[in-house]
XYZ file of C-alpha atoms in Angstrom:
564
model
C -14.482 13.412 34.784
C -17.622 15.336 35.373
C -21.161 14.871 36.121
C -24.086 17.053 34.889
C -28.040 16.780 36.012
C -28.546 13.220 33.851
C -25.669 12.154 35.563
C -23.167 11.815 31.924
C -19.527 11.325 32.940
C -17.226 12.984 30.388
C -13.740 12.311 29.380
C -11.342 15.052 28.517
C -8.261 15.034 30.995
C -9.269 18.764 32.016
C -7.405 18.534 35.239
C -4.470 16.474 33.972
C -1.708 19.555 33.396
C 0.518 17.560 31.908
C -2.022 17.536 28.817
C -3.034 21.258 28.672
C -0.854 21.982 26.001
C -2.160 19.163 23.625
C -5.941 20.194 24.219
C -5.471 23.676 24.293
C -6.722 26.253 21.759
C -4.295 26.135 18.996
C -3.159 22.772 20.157
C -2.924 19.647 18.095
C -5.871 18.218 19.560
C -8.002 21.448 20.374
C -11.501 20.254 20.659
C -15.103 21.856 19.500
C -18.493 21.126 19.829
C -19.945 19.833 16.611
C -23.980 18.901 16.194
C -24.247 15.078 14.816
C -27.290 14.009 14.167
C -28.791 17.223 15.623
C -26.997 16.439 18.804
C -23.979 17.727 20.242
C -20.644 16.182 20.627
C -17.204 17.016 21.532
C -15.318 16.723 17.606
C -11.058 17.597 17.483
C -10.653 20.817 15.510
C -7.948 19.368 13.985
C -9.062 15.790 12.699
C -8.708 15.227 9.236
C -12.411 15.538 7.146
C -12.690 12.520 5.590
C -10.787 9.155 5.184
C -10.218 10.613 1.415
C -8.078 13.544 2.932
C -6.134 11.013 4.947
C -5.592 8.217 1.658
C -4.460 11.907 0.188
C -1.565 12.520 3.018
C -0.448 8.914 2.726
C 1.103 9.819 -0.550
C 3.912 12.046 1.139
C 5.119 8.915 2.697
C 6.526 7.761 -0.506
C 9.099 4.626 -0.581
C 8.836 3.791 2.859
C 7.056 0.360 3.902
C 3.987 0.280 3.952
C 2.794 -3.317 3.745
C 4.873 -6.493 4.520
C 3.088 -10.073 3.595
C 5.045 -13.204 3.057
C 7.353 -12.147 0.238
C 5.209 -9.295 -0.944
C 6.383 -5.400 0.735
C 4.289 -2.559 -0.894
C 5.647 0.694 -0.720
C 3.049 3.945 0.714
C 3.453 4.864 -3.141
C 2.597 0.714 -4.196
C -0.647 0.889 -2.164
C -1.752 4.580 -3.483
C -1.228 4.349 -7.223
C -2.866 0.153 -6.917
C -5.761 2.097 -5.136
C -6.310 4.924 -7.777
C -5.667 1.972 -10.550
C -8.712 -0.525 -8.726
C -10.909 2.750 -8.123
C -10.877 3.265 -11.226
C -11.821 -0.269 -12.832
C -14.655 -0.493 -9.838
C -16.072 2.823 -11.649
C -15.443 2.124 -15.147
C -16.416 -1.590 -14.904
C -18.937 -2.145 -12.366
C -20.614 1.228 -12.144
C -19.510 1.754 -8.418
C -20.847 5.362 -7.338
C -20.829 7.133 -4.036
C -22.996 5.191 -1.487
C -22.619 2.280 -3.763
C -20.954 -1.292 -1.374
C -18.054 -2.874 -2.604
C -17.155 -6.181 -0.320
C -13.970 -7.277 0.706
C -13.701 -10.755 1.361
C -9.956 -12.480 2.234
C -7.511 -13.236 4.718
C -5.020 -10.577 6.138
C -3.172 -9.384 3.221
C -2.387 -6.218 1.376
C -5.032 -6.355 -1.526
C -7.232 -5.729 1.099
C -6.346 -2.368 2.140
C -5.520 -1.623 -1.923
C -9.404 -2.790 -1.881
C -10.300 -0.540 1.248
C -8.860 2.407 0.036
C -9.892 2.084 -3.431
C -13.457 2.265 -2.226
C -13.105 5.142 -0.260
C -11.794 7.131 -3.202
C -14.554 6.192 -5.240
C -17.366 7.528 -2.799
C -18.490 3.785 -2.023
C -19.441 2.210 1.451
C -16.621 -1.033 2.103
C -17.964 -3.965 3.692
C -15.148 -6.021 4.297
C -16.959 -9.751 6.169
C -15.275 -12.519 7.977
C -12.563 -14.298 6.785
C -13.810 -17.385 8.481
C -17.483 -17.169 7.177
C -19.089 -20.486 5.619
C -21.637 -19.921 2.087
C -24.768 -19.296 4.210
C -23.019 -16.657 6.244
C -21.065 -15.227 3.081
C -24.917 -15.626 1.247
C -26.390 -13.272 4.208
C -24.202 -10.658 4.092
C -24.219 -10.464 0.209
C -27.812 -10.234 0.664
C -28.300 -7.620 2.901
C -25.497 -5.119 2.117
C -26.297 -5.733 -1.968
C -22.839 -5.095 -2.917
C -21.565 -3.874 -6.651
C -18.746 -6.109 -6.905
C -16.129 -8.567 -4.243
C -12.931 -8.012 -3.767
C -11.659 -11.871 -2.367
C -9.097 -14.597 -2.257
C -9.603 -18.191 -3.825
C -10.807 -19.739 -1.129
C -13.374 -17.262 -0.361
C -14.512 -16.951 -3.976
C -15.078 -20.912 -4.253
C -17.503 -20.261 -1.196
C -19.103 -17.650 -3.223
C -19.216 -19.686 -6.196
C -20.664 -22.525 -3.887
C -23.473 -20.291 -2.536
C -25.006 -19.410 -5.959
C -23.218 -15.425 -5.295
C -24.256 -13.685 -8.736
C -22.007 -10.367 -7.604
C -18.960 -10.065 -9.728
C -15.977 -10.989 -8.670
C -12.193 -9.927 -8.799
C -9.537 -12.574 -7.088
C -6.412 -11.568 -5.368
C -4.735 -14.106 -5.854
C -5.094 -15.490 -9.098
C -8.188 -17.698 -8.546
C -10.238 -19.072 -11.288
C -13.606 -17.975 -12.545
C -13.351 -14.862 -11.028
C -11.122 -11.649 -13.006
C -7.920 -11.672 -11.799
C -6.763 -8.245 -9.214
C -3.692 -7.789 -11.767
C -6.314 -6.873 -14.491
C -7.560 -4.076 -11.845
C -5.018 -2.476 -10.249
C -2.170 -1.582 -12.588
C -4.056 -0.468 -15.075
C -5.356 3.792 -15.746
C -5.720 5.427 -12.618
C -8.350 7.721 -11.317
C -7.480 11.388 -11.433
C -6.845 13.412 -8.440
C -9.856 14.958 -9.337
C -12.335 12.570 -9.704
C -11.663 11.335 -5.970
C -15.022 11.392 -4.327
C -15.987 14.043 -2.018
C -18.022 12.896 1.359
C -19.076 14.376 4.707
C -17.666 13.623 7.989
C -21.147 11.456 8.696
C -21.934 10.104 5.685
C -20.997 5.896 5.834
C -17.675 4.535 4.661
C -17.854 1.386 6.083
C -20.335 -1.609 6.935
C -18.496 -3.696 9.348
C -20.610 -7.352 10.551
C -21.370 -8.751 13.675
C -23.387 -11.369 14.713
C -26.893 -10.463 15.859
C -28.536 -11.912 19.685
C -31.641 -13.499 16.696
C -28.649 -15.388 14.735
C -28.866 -12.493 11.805
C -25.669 -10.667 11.087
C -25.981 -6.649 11.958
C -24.073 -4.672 9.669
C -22.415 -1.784 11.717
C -22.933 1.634 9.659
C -19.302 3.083 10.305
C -18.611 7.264 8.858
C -15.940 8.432 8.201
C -16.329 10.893 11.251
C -15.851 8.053 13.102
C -12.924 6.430 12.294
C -10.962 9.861 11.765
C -11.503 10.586 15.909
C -10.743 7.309 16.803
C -7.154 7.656 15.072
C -7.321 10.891 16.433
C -8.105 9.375 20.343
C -5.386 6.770 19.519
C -2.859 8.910 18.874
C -3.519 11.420 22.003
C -3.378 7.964 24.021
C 0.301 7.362 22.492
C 1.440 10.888 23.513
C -0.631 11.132 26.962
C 0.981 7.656 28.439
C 4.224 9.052 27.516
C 3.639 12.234 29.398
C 2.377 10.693 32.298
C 5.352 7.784 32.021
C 7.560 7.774 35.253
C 10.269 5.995 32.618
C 9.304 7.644 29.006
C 10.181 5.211 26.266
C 13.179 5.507 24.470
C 12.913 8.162 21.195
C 12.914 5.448 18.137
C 14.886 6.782 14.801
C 13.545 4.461 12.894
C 10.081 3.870 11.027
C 7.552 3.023 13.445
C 6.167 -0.879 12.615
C 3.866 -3.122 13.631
C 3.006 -6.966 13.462
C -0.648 -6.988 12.800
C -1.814 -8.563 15.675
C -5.830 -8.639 14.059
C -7.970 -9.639 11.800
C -8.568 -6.590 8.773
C -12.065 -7.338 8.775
C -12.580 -6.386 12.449
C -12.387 -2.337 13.744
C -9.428 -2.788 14.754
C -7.698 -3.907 11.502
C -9.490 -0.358 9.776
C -7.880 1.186 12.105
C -4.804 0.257 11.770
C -4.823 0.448 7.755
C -6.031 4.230 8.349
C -3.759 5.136 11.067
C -0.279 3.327 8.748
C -1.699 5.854 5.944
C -1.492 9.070 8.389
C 1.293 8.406 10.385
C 3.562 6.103 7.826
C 3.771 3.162 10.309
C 4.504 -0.337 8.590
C 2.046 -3.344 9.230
C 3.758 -6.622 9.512
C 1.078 -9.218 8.503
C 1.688 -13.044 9.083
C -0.112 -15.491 6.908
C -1.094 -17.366 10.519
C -0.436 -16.324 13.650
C 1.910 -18.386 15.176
C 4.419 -16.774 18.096
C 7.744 -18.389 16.605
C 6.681 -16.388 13.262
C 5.568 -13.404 15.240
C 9.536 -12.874 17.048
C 11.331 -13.877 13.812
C 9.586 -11.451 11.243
C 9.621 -8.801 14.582
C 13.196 -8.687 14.517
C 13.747 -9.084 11.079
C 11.239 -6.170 10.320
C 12.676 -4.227 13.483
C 8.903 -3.672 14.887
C 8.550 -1.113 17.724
C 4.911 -2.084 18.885
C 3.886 -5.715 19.580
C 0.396 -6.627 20.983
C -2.548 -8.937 20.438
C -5.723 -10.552 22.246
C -4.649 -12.549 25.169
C -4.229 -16.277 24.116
C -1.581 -14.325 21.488
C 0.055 -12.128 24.349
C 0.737 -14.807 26.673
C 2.407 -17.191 24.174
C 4.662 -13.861 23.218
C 5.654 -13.322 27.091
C 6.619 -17.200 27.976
C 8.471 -17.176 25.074
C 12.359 -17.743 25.151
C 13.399 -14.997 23.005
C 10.838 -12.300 24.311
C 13.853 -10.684 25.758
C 15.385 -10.057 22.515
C 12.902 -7.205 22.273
C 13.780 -5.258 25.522
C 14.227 -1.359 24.988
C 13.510 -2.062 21.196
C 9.544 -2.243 21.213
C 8.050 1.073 22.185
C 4.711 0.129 22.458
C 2.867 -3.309 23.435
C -1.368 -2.984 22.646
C -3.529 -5.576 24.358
C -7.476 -5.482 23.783
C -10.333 -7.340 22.117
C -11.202 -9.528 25.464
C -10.953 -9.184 28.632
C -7.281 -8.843 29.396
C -6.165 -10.637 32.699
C -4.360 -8.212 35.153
C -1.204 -10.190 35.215
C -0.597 -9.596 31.882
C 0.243 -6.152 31.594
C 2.633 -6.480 34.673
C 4.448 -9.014 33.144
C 4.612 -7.600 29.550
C 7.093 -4.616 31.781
C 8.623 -7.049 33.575
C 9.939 -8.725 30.479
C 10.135 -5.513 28.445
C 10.861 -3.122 30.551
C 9.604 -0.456 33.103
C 9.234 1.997 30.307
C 7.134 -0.161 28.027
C 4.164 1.482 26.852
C 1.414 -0.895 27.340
C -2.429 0.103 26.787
C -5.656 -1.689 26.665
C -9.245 -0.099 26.127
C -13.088 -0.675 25.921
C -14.629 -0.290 22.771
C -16.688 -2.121 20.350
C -17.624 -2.068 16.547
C -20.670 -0.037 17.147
C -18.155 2.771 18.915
C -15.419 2.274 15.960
C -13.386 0.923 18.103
C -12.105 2.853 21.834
C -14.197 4.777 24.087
C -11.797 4.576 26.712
C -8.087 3.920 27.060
C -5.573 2.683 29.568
C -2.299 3.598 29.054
C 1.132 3.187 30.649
C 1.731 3.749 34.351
C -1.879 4.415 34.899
C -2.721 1.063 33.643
C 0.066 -0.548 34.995
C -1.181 0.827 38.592
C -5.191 0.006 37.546
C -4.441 -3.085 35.568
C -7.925 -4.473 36.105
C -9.871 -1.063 34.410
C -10.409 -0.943 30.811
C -9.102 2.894 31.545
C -10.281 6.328 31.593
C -13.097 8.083 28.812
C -11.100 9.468 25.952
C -11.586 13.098 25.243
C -14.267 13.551 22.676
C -16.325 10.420 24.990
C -19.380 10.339 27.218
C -20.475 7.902 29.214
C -24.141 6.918 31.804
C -24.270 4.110 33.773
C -28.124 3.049 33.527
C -29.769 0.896 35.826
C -34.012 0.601 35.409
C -34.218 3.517 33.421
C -32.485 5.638 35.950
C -29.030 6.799 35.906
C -26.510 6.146 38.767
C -23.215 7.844 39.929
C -20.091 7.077 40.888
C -19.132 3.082 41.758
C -22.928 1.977 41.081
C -23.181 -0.882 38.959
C -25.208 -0.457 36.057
C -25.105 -0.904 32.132
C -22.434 1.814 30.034
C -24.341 3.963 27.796
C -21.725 5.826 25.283
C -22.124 8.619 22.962
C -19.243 10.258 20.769
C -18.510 11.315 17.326
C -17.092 7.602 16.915
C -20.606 6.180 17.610
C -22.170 4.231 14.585
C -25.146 5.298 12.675
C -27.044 1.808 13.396
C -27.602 -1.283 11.543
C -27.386 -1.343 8.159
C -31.127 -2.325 7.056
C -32.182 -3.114 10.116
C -34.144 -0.743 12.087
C -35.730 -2.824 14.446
C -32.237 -3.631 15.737
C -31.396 0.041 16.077
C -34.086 1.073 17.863
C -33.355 -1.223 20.494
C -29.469 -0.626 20.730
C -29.115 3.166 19.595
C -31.143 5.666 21.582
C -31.032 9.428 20.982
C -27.533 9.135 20.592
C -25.982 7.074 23.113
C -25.364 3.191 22.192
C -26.057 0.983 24.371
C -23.375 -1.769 25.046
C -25.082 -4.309 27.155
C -22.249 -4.625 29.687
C -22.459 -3.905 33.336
C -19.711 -2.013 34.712
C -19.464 1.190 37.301
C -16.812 4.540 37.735
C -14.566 4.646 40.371
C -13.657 7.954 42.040
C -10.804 8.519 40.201
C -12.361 8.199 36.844
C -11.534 4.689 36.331
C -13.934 2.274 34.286
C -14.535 -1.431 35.044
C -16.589 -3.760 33.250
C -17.821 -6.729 35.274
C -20.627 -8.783 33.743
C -22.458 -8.658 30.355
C -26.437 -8.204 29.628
C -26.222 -10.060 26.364
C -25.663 -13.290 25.535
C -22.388 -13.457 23.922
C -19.396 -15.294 24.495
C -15.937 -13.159 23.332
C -13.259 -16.440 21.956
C -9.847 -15.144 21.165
C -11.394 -11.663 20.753
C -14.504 -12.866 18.247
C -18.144 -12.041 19.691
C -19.666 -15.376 19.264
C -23.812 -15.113 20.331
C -25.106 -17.968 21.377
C -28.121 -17.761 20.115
C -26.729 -18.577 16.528
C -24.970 -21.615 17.913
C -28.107 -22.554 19.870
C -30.407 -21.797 16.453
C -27.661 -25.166 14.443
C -27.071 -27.203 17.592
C -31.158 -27.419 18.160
C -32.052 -29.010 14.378
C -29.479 -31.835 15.046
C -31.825 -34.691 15.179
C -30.046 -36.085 18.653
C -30.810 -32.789 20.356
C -34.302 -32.033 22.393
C -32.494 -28.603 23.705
C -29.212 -26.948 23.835
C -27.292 -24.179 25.464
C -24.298 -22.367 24.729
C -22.285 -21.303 27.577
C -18.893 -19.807 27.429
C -16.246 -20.873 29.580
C -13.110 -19.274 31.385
C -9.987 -20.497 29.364
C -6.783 -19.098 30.363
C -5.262 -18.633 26.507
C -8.534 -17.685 24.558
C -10.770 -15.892 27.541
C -13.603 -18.078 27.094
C -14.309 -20.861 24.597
C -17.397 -22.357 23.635
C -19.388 -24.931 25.590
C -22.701 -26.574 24.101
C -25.044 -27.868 26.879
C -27.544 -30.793 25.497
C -30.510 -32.293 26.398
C -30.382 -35.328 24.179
C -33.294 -36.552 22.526
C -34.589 -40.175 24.874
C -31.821 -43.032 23.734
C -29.383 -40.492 22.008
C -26.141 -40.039 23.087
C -24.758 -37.184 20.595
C -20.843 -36.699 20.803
C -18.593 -33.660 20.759
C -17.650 -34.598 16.966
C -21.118 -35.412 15.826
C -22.095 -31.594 17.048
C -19.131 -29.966 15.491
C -19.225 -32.028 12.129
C -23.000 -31.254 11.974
C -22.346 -27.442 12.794
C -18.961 -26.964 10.406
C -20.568 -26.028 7.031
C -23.455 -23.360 8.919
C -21.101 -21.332 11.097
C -17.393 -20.348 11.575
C -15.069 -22.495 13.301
C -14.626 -20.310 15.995
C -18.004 -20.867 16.920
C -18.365 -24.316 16.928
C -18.506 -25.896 20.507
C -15.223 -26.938 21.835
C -17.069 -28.927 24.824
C -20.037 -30.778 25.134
C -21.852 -31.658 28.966
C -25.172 -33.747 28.484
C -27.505 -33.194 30.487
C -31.355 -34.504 31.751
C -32.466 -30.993 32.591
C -31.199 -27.124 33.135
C -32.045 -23.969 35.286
C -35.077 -22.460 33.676
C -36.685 -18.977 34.219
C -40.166 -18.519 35.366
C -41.196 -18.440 31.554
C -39.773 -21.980 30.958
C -36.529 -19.657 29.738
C -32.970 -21.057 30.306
C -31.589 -18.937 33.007
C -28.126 -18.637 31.605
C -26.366 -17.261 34.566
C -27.296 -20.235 37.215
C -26.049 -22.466 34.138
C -22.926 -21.342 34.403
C -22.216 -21.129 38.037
C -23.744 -24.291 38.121
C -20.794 -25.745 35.273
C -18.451 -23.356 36.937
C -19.014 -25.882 40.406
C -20.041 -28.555 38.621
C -23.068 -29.480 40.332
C -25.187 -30.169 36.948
C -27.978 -32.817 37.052
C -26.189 -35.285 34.306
């Protein structure tokens, strides 16, 4: 890492020689400097252009795997020619046209990367939304992103239905009152041709997550962006096995995957764009559930395994966990804070030449900034790693920027960095600043390059890897009639990170109950959000402007010493 006059660390490995080679001129990840936005930013020479080119390569993969669910497996060839087929009923039928938003609305299964891709090659902008979303929230998004047609499973389309959704829809799995995805995907095919051409910035995806006011921001994600982040994942892969003391054993076989995310989230685009450039098989389960997760790894011969924490721990205590020494390659852990014991047991269980990683990253960065990878994290288990290549990074405190281990907010800018919030400017303005998005988490740089995050600025709590802002529980919670005023806190649990706590000041001579909040709560939000703990309290730590000062709050659960 280096440091110029504003004090910008930047990533790049330049005095790692055991990467030269890779980012050398001519190499496969030679980088340039490309202007974004009128700015400049590190871009790899060699990325592909568009997510187009990429759905183009997948083609070559042919009959291999491509998509395992339940007792469906879809071929590479399966998922291009259903694509081309639903590309071309979303033009013909519902007048989709470059820029135009097609949502995708349904739980983890392969019409929804037929449904990702076949927006892509028309031009259009996918929005795929939360599985888990109620009407209201379903309503919102609908609202705001104005899309040409949905894409959804039964159970989503009945909350459609339910929310008075006037957007056309097609169902995936056979659902009434909606056309059926048969009718849509095996029919005429869009021509080779006729496959939309984009730029590298323009938007290919709108991506939602919930807003500090209780409004759902609707990440603006290029194609730019999602190309380099494949791009930084796959230098990752090859960098931890450079640096590996133990390299992994060589697999001859297809590389595979259990999907260890939601599709909806930046994380499961990425993984449906980097199975289409690299031919790697996702394994998806119909529910997570660790007993599933060993018997369809072995049966499907997986070489990575991985998840959020609550998933990796029950994978690691389990009985046959062993079964999988020198067989998986690769073990990913991310979307909350990963414990430090974790990645030292995953290679005591696995093996010494396991490649585990973990990074920091968010849905306004596409996903990584940095990465931690193999020995390195295995000797820096508590760092979220070191700045990927095409990454820069200021540590802001007050408006001024600070150097090496001084604690201040990250500040990130890269070719993966979102173009703001999709109708919502205000929003923008305060997160995105001439480039660099600010992430609202406090962390510093140690002298070796190594990033740690150590507190957050916002007011969200991260359950089982799903940003949950407390503000939106806070705005439900506070119209139950038993309630005078409310806080949500989040709270340390060992399997999920944190879970949801709702703090009440009770209305005089009510005493409202865990179940009467949740029940009350259930149709307005997500059940991830809903509080899994209730304290009630006569009073809490207020700011100076009669604010609830939500730090003290929580030290003051943490030891208990609450006035109740």
């Amino acid at each position: 890492m280096g440091a110029d006059a504003m004090t910008i660390f930047s990533g790049g490995f330049a005095d790692d020689p055991r990467v030269a080679d890779l980012l050398a001129p001519g190499g496969p990840f030679e980088i340039t400097e490309t202007i974004v936005d009128g700015r400049p930013v590190r871009t790899y020479v060699r990325c592909p252009r568009t997510l187009a080119d990429i759905f183009t390569r997948s083609a070559a993969h042919g009959d291999l795997d491509s998509m395992v669910y339940r007792d469906q497996r879809l071929t590479f060839t399966d998922i291009h020619t259903q694509a081309l087929a639903l590309a071309q009923t979303f033009r013909a039928d519902y007048g989709v046209a470059p820029g135009d938003r097609v949502m995708i609305a349904m739980r983890n299964r392969p019409e929804f990367t037929v449904a990702f891709w076949a927006s892509v090659v028309c031009g259009a902008i996918a929005v795929p939304v939360n599985a888990w979303w109620q009407g209201p929230e379903l309503a919102a998004a609908v609202a705001e992103s104005e899309p040409k047609v949905i894409v959804a499973d039964s159970e989503r389309i009945g909350r459609f239905q339910e929310s008075g959704c006037a957007v056309p829809l097609i169902g995936a799995d056979g659902a009434e009152d909606a056309r059926h995805y048969e009718d849509c995907a095996f029919g005429e095919q869009l021509a080779a041709d006729d496959i939309a051409v984009r730029e590298p910035d323009d938007p290919v995806a709108i991506l939602y997550t919930s807003g500090t006011t209780g409004r759902p921001k609707g990440v603006v994600i290029t194609h730019r962006g999602i190309t380099h982040n494949v791009m930084n994942m796959a230098l990752m892969m090859r960098r931890g096995m450079l640096i590996a003391s133990t390299p992994p054993a060589i697999q001859q076989r297809q590389s595979a995957g259990l999907l260890g995310t939601h599709l909806f989230h930046i994380g499961g685009i990425a993984a449906i764009v980097n199975s289409a450039l690299t031919g790697t098989k996702i394994v998806m389960l119909h529910k997570w559930d660790v007993d599933d997760v060993l018997r369809l790894g072995k049966a499907e011969q997986v070489t990575g395994l991985g998840g959020v924490p609550t998933m990796v721990r029950k994978m690691l205590s389990h009985p046959d966990i062993g079964d999988f020494a020198g067989k998986v390659m690769s073990f990913q852990m991310g979307a909350a804070s990963i414990p430090p014991d974790i990645p030292i047991r995953a290679r005591e269980v696995l093996g010494d030449n396991l490649l585990i990683f973990n990074g920091y990253g968010a849905t306004e960065t596409t996903s990584a900034m940095a990465t931690n990878v193999g020995d390195e994290y295995a000797a820096h288990p508590s760092s979220v790693g070191k700045l990927n290549p095409t990454a820069d990074l200021r540590i802001v405190a007050d408006g001024c920027d600070l150097g090496i281990n001084e604690l201040g907010e990250l500040w990130f800018r890269s070719p993966q960095i979102a173009h703001g919030y999709w109708n919502n400017p205000e929003a923008t303005a305060e997160s995105f600043v001439d480039g660099w998005w600010r992430t609202g988490d406090v962390g510093y740089v140690d002298d070796d390059g190594f990033i740690y995050v150590v507190d957050r600025i916002k007011d969200v709590i991260i359950r089982g890897g799903e940003n949950v802002y407390c503000v939106e529980i806070e705005s439900v919670l506070f119209t139950h009639p038993d309630v005078l005023d409310v806080a949500a806190i989040g709270i340390p649990d060992e399997s999920l990170g944190e879970r949801v706590c709702a703090v009440v000041i009770p209305q005089p001579g009510r005493r409202p109950t865990l179940a009467d909040l949740r029940d009350f709560a259930a149709a307005r939000l997500a059940y991830f959000k809903l509080p899994e703990s209730v304290r009630l309290v006569d009073d809490v730590p207020r700011t100076a402007t009669g604010k609830i000062a939500k730090r003290q709050l929580r030290d003051e659960l943490r030891t208990d010493t609450l006035h109740t």
